PDB file of C-alpha atoms in Angstrom:
ATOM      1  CA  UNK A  22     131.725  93.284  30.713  1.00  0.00           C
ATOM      2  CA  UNK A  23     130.949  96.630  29.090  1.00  0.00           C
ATOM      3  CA  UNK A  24     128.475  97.349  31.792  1.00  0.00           C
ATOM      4  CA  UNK A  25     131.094  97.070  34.165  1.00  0.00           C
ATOM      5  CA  UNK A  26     129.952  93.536  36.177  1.00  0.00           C
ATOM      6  CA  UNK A  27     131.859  91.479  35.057  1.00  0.00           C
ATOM      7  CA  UNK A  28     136.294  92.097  34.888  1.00  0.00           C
ATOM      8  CA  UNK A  29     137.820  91.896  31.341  1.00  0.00           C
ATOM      9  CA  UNK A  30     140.205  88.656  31.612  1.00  0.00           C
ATOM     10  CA  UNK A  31     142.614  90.073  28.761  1.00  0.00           C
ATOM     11  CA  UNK A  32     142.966  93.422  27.196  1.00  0.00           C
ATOM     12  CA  UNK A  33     141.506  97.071  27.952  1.00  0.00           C
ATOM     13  CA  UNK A  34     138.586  98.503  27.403  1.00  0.00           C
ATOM     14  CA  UNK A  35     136.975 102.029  27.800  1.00  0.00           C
ATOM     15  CA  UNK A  36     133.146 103.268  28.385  1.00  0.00           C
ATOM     16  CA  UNK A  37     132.936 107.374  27.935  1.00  0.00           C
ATOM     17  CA  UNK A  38     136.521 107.306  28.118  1.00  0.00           C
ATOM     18  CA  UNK A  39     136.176 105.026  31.880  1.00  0.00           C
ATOM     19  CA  UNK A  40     138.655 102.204  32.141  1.00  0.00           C
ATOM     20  CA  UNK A  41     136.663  99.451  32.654  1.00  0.00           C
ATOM     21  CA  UNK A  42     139.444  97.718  35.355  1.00  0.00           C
ATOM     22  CA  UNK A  43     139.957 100.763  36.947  1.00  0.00           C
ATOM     23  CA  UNK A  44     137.135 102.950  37.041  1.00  0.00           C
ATOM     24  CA  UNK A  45     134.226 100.377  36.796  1.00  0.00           C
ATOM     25  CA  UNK A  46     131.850 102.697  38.566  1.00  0.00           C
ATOM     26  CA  UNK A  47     132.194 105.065  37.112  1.00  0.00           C
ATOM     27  CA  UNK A  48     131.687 103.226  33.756  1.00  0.00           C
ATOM     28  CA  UNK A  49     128.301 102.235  35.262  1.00  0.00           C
ATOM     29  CA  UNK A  50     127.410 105.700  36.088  1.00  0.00           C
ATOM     30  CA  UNK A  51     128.237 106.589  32.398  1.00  0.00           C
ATOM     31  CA  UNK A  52     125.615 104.390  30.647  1.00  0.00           C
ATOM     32  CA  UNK A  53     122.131 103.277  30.320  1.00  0.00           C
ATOM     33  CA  UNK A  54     121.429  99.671  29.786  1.00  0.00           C
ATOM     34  CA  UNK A  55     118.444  97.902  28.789  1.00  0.00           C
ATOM     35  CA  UNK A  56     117.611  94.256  28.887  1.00  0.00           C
ATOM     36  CA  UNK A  57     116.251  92.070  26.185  1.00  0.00           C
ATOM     37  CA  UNK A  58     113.628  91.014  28.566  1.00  0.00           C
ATOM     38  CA  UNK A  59     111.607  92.976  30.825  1.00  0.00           C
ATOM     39  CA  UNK A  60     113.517  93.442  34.076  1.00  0.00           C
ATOM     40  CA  UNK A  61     112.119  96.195  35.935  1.00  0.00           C
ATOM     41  CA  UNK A  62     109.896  96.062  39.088  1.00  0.00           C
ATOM     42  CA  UNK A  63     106.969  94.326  38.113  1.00  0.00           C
ATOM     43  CA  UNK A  64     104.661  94.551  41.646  1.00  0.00           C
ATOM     44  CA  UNK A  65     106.106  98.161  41.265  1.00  0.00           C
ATOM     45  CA  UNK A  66     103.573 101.141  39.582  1.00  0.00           C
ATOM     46  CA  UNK A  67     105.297 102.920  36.335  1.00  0.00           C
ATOM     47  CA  UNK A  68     105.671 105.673  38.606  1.00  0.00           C
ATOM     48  CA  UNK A  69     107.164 103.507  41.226  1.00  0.00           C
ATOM     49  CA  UNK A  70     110.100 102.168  39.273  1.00  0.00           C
ATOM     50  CA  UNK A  71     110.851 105.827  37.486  1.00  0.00           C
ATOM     51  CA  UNK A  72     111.426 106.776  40.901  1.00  0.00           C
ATOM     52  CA  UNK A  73     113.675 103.805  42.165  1.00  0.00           C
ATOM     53  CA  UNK A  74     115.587 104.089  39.075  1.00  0.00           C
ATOM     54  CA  UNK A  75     116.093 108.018  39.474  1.00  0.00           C
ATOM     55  CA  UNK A  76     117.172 107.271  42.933  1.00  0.00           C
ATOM     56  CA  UNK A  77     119.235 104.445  42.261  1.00  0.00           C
ATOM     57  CA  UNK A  78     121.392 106.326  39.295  1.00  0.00           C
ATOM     58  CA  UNK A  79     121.619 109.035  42.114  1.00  0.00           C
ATOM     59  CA  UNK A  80     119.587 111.986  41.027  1.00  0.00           C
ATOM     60  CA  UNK A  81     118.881 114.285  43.804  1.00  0.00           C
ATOM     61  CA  UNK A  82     115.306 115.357  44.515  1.00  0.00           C
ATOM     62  CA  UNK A  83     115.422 118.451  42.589  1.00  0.00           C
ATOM     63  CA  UNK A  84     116.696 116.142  39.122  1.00  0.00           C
ATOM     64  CA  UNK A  85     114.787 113.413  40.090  1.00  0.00           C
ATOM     65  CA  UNK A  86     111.869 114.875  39.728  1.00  0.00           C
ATOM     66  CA  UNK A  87     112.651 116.388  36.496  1.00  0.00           C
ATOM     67  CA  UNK A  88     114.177 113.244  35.202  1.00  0.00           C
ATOM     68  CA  UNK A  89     110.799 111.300  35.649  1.00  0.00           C
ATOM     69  CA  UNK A  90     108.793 114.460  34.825  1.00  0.00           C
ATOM     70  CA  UNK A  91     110.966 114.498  31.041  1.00  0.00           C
ATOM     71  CA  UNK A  92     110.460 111.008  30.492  1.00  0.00           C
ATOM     72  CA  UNK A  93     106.669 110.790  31.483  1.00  0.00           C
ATOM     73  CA  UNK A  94     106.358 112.832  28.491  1.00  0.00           C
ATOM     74  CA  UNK A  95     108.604 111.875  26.098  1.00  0.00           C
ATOM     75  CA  UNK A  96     107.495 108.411  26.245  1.00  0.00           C
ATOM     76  CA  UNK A  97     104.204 109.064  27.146  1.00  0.00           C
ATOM     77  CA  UNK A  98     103.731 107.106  30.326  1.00  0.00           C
ATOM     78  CA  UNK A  99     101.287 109.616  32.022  1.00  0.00           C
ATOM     79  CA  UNK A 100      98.196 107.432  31.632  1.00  0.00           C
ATOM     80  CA  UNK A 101     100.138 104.576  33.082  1.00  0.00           C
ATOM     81  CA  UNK A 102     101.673 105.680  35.756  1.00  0.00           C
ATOM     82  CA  UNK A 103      99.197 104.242  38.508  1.00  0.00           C
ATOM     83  CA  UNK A 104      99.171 100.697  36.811  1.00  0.00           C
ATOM     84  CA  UNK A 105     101.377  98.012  37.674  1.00  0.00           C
ATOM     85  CA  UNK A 106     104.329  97.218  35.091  1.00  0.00           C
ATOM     86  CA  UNK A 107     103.938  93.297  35.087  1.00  0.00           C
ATOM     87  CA  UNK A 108     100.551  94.163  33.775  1.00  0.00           C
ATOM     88  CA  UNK A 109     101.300  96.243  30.742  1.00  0.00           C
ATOM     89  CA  UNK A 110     101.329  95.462  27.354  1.00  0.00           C
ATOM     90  CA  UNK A 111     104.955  94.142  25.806  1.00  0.00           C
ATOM     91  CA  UNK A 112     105.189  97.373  23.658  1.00  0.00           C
ATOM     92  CA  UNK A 113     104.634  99.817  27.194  1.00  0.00           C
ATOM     93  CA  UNK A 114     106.846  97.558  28.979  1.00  0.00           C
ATOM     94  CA  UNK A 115     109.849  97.934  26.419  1.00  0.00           C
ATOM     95  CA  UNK A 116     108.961 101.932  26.574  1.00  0.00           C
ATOM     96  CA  UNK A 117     109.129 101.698  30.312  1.00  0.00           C
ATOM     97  CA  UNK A 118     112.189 100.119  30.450  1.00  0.00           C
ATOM     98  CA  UNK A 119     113.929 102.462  27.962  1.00  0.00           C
ATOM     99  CA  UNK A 120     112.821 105.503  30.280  1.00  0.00           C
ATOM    100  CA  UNK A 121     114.292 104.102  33.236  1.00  0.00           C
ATOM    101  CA  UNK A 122     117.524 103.581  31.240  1.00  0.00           C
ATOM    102  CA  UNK A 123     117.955 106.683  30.207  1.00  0.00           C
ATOM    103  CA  UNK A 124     116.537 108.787  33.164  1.00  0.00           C
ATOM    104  CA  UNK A 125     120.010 110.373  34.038  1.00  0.00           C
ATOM    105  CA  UNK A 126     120.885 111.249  30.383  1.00  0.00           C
ATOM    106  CA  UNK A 127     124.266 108.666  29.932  1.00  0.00           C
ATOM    107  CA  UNK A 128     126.160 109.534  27.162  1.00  0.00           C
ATOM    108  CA  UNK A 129     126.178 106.055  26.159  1.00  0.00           C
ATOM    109  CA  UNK A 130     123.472 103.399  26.262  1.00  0.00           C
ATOM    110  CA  UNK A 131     123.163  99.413  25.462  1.00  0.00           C
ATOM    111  CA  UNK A 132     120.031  97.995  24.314  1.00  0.00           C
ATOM    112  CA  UNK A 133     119.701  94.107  24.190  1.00  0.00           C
ATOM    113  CA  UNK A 134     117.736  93.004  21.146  1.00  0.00           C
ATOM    114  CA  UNK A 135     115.339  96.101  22.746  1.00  0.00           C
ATOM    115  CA  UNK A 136     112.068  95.364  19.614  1.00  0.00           C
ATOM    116  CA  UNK A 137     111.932  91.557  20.358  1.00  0.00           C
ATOM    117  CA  UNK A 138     108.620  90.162  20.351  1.00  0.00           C
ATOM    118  CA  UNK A 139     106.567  93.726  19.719  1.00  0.00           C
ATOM    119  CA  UNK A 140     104.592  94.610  16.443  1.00  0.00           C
ATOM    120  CA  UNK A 141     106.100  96.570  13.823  1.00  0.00           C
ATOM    121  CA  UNK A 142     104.085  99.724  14.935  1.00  0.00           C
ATOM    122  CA  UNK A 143     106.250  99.618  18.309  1.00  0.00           C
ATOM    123  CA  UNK A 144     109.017  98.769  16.836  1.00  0.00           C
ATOM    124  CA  UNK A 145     109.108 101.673  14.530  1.00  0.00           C
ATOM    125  CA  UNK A 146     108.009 103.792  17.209  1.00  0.00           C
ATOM    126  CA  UNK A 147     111.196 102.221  19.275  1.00  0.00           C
ATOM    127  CA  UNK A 148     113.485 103.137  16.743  1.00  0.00           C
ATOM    128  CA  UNK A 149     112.202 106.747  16.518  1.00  0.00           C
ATOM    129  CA  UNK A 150     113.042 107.423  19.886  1.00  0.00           C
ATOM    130  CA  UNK A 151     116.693 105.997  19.085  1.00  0.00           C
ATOM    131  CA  UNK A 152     117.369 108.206  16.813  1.00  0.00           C
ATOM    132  CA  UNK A 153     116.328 111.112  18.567  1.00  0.00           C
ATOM    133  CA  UNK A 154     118.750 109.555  21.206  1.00  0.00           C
ATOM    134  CA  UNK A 155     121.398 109.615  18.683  1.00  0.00           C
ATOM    135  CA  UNK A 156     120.282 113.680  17.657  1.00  0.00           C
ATOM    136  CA  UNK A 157     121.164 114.744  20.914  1.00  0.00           C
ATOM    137  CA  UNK A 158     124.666 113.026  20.731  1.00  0.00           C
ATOM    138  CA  UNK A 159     123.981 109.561  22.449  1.00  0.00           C
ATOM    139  CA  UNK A 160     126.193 107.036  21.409  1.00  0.00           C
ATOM    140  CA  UNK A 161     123.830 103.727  20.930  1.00  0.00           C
ATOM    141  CA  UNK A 162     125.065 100.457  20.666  1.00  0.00           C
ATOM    142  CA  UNK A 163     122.239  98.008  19.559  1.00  0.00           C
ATOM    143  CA  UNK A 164     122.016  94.270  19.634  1.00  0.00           C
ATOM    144  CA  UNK A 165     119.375  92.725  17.174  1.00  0.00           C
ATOM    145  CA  UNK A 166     118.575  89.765  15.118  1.00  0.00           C
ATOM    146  CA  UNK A 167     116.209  91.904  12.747  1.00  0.00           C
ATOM    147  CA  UNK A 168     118.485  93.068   9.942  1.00  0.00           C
ATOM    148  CA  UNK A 169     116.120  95.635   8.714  1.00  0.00           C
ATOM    149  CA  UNK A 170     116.704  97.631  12.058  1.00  0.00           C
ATOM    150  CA  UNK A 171     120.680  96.790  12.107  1.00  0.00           C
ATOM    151  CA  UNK A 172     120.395  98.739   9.001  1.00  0.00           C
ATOM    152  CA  UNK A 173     119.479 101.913  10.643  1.00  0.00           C
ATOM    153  CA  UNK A 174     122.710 102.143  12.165  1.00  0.00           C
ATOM    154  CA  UNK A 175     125.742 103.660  11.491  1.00  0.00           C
ATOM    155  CA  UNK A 176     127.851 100.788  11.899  1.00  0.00           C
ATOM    156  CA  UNK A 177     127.227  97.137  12.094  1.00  0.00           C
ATOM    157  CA  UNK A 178     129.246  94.461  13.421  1.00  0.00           C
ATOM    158  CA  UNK A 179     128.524  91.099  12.326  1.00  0.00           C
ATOM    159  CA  UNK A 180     128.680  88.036  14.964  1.00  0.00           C
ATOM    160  CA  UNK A 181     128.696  84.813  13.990  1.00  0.00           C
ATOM    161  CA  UNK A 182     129.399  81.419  15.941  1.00  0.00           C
ATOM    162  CA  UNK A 183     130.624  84.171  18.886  1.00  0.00           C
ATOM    163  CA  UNK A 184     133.026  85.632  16.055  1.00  0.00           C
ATOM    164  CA  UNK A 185     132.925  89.136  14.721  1.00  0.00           C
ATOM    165  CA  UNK A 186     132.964  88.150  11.201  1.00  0.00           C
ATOM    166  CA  UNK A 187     132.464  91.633   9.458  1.00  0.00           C
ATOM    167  CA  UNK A 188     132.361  95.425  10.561  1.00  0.00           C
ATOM    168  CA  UNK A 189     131.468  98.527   8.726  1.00  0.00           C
ATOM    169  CA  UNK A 190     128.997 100.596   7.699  1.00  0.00           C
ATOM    170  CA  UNK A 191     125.810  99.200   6.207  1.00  0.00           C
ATOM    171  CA  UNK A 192     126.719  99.948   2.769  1.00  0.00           C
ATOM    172  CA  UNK A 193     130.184  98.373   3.207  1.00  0.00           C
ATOM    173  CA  UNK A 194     129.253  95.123   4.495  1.00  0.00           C
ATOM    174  CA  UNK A 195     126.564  95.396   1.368  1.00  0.00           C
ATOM    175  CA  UNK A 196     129.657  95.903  -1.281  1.00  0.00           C
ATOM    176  CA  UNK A 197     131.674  93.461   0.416  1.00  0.00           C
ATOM    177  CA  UNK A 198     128.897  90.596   0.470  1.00  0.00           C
ATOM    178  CA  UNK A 199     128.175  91.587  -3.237  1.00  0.00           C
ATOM    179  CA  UNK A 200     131.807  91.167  -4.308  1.00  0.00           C
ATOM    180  CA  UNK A 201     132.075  87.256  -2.424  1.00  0.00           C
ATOM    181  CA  UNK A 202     128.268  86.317  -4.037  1.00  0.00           C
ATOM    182  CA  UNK A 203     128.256  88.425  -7.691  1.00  0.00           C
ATOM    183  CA  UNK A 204     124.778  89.104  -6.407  1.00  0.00           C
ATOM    184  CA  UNK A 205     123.589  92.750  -7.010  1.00  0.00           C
ATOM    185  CA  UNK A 206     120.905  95.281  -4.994  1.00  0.00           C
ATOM    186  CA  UNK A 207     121.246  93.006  -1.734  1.00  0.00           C
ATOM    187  CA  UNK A 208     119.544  93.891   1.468  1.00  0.00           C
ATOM    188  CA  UNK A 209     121.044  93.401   4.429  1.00  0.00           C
ATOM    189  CA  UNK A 210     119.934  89.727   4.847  1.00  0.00           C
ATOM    190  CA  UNK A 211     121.133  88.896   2.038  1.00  0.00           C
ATOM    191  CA  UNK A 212     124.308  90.415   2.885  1.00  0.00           C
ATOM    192  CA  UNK A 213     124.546  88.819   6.750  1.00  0.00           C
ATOM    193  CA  UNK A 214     123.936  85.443   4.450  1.00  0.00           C
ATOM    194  CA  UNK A 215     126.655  85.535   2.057  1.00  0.00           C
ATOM    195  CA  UNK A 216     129.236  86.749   4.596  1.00  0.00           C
ATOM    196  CA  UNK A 217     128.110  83.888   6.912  1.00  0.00           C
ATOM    197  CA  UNK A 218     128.827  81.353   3.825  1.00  0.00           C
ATOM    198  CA  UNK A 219     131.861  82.739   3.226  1.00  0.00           C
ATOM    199  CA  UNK A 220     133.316  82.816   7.010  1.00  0.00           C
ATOM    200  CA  UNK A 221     131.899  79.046   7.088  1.00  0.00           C
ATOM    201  CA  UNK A 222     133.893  78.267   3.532  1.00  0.00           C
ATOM    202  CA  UNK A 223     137.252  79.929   5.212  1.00  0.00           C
ATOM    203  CA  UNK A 224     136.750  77.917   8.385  1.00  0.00           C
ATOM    204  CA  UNK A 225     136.535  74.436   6.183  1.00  0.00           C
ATOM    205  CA  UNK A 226     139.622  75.803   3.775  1.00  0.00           C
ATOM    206  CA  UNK A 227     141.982  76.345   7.000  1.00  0.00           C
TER     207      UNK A 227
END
């Protein structure tokens, strides 16, 4: 729905300040989105899908060819580019797939559960291109069952039994789930666990 595909059945919502009933398009146009699992081209070269991708977010020649010439670097794709992208390696196909997304430089960008299923050296890696997203004044909105890495962001909303059971800042949602257990120091876990208890001891009192 936030991507624009699919039409809100109740109530309003806005992507970069695009309605997303009225102005769907350009809502699209607005963000980058990347999928959970790999779902680029993959009997397409690396080079091959940066330029589909450039072409299909409508760069012109000129920015196309800056826009895959940017991200070549920044993710480091040049030894690649020749090589097929079903064949790569998880950890090149998640960095492939985050270059195509943000080829035309969206001010906002989705990424589904974007470090599932790579090593902790690619995940960290992941996460420092994120942030250097977020320097340059991206607005990120990250799905992610790890809650290490929800803890790197600014705000978390909780989900729960398709419920958003909690929403604040890291260290809010850490005072709050301190206050319902008495526990002390938690991490983030243990946080997500006691607020889960407690939504689950509501539901049973109502």
């Amino acid at each position: 729905m936030l991507c624009g595909l699919l039409t809100p059945t109740a109530g309003d919502g806005r992507v970069a300040g695009h309605d997303l009933r009225g102005s769907r398009a350009e809502a699209r146009q607005s963000l980058g989105y990347m999928a959970q699992k790999f779902s680029l081209y993959g009997d397409l070269s690396v080079k091959q899908n940066l330029n589909f991708f450039a072409g299909a977010y409508g760069l012109d020649r000129r920015a196309r060819a800056e826009a895959v010439a940017r991200v070549i670097e920044i993710f480091q794709l040049e030894r690649h580019l020749p090589v097929n992208s079903g064949t790569l390696p998880l950890g090149f196909k998640q960095r492939l797939s985050l270059a195509c997304a943000v080829l035309h430089q969206p001010p906002v960008l989705f990424l589904d559960e974007p470090t599932s299923g790579v090593d902790p050296i690619t995940r960290r890696e992941f996460w420092l291109h994120i942030n250097g997203l977020v320097r340059r004044g991206v607005t990120v909105l990250v799905t992610t069952h790890f809650m290490e890495e929800a803890e790197y962001c600014d705000r978390i909303a909780l989900i729960y039994r398709a419920q958003e059971i909690a929403e604040g800042t890291p260290d809010d949602l850490k005072i709050r789930a301190a206050e319902i257990s008495g526990g002390a120091d938690l991490t983030m876990e243990d946080a997500f666990i006691a607020l889960i208890e407690d939504s689950d001891r509501k539901r049973e009192a109502a």
